[in-house]
PDB file of C-alpha atoms in Angstrom:
ATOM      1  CA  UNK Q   1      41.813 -15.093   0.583  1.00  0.00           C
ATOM      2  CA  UNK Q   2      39.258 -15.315   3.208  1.00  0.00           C
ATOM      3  CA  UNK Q   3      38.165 -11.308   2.412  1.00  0.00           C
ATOM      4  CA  UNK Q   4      38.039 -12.465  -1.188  1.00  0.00           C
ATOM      5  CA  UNK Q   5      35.744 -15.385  -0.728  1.00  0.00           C
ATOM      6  CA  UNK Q   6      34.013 -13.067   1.558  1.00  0.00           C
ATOM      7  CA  UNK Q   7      32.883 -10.355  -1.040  1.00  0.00           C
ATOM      8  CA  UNK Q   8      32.045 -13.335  -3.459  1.00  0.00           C
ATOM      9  CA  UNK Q   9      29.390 -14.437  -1.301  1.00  0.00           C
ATOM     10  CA  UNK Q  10      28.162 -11.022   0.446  1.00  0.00           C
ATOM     11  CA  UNK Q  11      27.489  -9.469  -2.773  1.00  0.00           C
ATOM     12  CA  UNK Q  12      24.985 -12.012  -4.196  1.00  0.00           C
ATOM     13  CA  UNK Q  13      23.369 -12.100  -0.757  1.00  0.00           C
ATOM     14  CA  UNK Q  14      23.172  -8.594  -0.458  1.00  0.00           C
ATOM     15  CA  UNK Q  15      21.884  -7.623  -4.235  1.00  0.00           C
ATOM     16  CA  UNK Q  16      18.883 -10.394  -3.056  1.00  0.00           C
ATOM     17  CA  UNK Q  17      18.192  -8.955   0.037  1.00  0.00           C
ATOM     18  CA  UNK Q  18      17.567  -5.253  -2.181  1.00  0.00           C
ATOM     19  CA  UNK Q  19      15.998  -7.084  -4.316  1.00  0.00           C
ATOM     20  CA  UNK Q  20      13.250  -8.933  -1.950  1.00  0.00           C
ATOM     21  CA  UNK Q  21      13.235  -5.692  -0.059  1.00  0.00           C
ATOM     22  CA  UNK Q  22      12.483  -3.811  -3.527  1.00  0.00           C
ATOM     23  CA  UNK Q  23       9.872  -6.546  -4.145  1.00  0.00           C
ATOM     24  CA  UNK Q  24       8.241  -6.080  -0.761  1.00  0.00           C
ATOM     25  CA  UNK Q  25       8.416  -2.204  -1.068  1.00  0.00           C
ATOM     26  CA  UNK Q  26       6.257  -2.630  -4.649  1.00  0.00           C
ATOM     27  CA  UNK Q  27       3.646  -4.771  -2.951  1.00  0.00           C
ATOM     28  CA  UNK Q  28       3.233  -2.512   0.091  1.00  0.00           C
ATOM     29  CA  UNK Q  29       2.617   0.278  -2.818  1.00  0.00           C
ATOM     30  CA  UNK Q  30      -0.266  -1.652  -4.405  1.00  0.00           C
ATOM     31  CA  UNK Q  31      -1.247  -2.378  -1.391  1.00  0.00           C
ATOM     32  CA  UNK Q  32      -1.535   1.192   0.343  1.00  0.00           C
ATOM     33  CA  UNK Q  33      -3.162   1.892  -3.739  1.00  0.00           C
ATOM     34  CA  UNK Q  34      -5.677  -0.800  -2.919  1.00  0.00           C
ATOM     35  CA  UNK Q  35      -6.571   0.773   0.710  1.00  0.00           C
ATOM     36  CA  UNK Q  36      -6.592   3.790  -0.723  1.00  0.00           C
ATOM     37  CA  UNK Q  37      -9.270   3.145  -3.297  1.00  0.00           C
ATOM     38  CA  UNK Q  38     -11.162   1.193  -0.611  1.00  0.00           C
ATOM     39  CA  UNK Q  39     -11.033   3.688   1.568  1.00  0.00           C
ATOM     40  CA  UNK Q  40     -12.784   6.284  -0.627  1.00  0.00           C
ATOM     41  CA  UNK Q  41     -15.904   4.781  -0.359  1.00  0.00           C
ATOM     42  CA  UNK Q  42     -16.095   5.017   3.204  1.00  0.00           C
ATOM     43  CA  UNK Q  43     -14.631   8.009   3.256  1.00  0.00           C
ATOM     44  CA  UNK Q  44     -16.997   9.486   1.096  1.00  0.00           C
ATOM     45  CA  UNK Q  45     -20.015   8.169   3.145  1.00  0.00           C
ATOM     46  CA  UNK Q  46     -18.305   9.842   5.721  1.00  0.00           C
ATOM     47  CA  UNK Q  47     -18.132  13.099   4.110  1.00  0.00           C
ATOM     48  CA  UNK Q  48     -21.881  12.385   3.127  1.00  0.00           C
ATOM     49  CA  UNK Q  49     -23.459  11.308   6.311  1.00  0.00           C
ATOM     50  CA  UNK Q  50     -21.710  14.617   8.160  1.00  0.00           C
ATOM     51  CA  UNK Q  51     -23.409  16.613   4.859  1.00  0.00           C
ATOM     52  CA  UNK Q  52     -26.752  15.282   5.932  1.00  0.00           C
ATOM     53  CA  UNK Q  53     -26.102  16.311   9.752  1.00  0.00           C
ATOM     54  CA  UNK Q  54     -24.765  19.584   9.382  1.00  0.00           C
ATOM     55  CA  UNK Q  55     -28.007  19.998   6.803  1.00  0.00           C
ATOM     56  CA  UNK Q  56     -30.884  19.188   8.978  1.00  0.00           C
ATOM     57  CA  UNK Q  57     -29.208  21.023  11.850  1.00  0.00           C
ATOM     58  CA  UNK Q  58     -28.355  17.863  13.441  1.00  0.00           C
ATOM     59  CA  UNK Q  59     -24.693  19.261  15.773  1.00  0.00           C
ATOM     60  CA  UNK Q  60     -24.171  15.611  17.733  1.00  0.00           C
ATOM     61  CA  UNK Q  61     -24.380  13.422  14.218  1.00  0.00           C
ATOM     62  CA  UNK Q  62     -21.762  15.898  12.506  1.00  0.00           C
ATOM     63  CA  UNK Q  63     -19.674  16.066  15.603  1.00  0.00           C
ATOM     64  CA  UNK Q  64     -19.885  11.880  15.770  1.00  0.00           C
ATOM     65  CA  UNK Q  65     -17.388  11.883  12.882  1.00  0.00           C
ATOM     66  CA  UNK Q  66     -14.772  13.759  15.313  1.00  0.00           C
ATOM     67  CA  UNK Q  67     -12.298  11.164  17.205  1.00  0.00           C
ATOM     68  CA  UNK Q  68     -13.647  11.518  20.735  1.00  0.00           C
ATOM     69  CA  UNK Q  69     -10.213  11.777  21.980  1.00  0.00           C
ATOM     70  CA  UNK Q  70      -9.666  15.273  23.323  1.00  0.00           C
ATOM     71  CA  UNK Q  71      -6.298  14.488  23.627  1.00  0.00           C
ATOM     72  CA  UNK Q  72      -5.456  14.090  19.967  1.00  0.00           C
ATOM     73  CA  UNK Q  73      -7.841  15.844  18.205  1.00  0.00           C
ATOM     74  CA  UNK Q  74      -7.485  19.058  16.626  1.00  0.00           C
ATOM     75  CA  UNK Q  75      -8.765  21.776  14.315  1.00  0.00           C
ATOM     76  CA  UNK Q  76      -6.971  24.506  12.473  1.00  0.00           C
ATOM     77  CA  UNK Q  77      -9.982  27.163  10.652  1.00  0.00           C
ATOM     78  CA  UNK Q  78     -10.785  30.920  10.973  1.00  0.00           C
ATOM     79  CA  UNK Q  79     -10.511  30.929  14.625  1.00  0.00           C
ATOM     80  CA  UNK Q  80      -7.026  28.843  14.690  1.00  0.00           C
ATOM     81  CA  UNK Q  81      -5.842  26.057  16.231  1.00  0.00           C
ATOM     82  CA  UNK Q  82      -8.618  24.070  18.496  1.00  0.00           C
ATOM     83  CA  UNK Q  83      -7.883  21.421  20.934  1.00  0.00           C
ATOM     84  CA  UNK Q  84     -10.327  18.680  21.285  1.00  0.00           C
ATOM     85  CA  UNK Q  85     -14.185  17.925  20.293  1.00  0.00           C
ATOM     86  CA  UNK Q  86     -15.552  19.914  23.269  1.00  0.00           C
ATOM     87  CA  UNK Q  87     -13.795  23.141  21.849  1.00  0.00           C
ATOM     88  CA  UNK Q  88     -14.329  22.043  17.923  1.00  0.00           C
ATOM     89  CA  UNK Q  89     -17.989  21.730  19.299  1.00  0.00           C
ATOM     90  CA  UNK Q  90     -18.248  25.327  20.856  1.00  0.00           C
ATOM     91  CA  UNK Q  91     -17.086  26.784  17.589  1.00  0.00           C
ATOM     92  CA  UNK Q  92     -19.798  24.981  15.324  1.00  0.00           C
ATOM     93  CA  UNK Q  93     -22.344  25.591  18.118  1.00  0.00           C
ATOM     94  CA  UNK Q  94     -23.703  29.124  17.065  1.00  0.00           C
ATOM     95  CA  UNK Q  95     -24.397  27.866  13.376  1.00  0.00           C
ATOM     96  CA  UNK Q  96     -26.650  25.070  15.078  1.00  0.00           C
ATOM     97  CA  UNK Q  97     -28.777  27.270  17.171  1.00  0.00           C
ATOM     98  CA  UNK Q  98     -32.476  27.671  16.897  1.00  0.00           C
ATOM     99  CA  UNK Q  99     -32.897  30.074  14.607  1.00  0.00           C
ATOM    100  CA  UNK Q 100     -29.834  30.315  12.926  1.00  0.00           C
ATOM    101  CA  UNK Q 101     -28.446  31.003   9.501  1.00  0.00           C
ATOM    102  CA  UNK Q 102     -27.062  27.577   8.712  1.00  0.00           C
ATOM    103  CA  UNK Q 103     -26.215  26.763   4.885  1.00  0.00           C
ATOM    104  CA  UNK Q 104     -26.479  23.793   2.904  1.00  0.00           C
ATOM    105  CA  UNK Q 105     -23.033  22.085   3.127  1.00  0.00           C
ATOM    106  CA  UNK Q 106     -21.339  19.293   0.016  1.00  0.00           C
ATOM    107  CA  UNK Q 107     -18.350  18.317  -0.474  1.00  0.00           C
ATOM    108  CA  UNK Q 108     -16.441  17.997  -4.036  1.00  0.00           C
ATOM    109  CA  UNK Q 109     -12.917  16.843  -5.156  1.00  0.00           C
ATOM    110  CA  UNK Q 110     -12.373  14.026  -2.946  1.00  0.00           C
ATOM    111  CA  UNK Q 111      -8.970  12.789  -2.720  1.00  0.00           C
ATOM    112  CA  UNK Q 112      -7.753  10.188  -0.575  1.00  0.00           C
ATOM    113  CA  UNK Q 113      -4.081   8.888   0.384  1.00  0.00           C
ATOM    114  CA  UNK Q 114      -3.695   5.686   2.388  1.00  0.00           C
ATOM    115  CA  UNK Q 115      -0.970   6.629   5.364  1.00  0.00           C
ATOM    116  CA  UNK Q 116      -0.718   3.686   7.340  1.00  0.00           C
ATOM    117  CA  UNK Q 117      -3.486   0.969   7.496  1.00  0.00           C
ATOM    118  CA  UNK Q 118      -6.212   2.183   9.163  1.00  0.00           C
ATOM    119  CA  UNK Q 119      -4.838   5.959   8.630  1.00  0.00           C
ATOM    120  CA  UNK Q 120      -5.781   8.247   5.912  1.00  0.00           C
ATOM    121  CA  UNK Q 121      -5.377  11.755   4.694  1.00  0.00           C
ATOM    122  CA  UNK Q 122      -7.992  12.859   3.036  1.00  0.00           C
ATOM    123  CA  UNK Q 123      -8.783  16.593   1.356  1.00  0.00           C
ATOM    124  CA  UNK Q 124     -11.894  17.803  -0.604  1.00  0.00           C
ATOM    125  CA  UNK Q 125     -13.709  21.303  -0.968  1.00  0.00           C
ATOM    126  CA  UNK Q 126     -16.398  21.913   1.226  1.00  0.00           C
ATOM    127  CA  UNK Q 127     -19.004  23.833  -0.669  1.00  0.00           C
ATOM    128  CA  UNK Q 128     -21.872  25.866   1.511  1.00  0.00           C
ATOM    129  CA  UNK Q 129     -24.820  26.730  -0.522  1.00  0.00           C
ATOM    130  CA  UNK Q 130     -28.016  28.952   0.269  1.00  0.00           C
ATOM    131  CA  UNK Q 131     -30.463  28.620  -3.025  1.00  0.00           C
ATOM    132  CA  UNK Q 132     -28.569  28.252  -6.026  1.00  0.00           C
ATOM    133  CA  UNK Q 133     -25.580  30.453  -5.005  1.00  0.00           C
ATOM    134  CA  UNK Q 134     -22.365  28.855  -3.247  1.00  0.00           C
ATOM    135  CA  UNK Q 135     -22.204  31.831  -0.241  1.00  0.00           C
ATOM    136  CA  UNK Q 136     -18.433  29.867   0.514  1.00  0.00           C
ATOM    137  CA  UNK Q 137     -15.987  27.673  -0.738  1.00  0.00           C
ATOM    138  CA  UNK Q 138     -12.471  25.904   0.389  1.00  0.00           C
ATOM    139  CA  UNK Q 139     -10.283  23.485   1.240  1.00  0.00           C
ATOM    140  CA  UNK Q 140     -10.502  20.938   3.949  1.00  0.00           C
ATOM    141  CA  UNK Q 141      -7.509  18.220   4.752  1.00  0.00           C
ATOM    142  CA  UNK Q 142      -8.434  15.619   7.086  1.00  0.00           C
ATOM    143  CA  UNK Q 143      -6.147  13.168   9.187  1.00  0.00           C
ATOM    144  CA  UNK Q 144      -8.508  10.012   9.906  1.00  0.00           C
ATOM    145  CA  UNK Q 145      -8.273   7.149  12.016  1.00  0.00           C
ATOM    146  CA  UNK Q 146     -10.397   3.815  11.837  1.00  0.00           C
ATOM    147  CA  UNK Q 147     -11.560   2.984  15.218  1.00  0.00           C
ATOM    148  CA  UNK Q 148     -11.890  -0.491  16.703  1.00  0.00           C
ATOM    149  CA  UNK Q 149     -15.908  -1.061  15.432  1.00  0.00           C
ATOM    150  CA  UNK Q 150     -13.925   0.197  11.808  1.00  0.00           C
ATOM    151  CA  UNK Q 151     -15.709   3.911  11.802  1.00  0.00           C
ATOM    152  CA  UNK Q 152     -13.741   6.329  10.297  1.00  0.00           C
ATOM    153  CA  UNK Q 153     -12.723   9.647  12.923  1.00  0.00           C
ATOM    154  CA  UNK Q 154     -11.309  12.585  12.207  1.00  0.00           C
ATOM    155  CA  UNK Q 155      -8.176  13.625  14.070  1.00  0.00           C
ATOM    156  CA  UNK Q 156      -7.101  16.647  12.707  1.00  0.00           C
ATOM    157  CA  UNK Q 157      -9.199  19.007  10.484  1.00  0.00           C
ATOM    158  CA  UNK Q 158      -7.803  22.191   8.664  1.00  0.00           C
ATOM    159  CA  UNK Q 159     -10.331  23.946   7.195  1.00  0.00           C
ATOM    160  CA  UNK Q 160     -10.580  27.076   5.571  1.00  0.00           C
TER     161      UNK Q 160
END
């Protein structure tokens, strides 16, 4: 009898508890939605503001956007896999150099995905230009963390 009385009362409890767990899930969806569209605008100023460096041959303003953790931060291109923004900084060094052949960088197709808060993936096409012809083209997928002063840092780049 006890069981019986038991299972009368568990099962009611336990269908709210999905429920309110259901519920909560949904809201934590709209609400990773909501960061997610709020963090594309920084985002893209982000994307922008490394644009402008990398354009007037500025290598410490597009490197700023690199978490300066060397610890955690990575990236994967050409070359492989790079560990930290000393090495990332060596590899983008030659393309910075007086006198060097340095073309006009953009990004296009911006999509972001909220991870955690504070923590977004986000992937676009980097487009490098000289004149009116696009000399390269491809994808880029970004791992970004906001730091304390709410900047946006990049992780862990794969570019290629």
């Amino acid at each position: 009898m006890l069981l019986h009385n038991m299972h009368r009362v568990t099962t009611p409890v336990l269908c709210l508890a999905l429920l309110a767990c259901q519920v909560q899930r949904t809201a934590q969806d709209d609400s990773a939605a909501g960061s997610a569209v709020g963090y594309r605008e920084a985002l893209e100023g982000m994307l922008a503001g490394g644009a402008a460096a990398w354009n007037r041959g500025d290598l410490d303003a597009f490197m700023s956007d690199y978490h300066p953790d060397s610890a955690r931060t990575t990236f994967v291109g050409s070359r492989g896999l790079l560990h930290g923004p000393s090495a990332i900084r060596e590899a983008y060094a030659p393309r910075f150099a007086e006198g060097a052949q340095r073309d006009s960088l953009s990004f296009e197709g911006i999509a972001v995905d909220s991870l955690a808060p504070g923590v977004a993936h986000l992937f676009a096409y980097y487009v490098l230009s000289r004149g009116d012809s696009v000399v390269a083209r491809g994808p880029t997928s970004l791992v970004v963390l906001r730091d304390d002063a709410g900047a946006w840092k990049i992780v862990h780049d794969h570019s290629s």
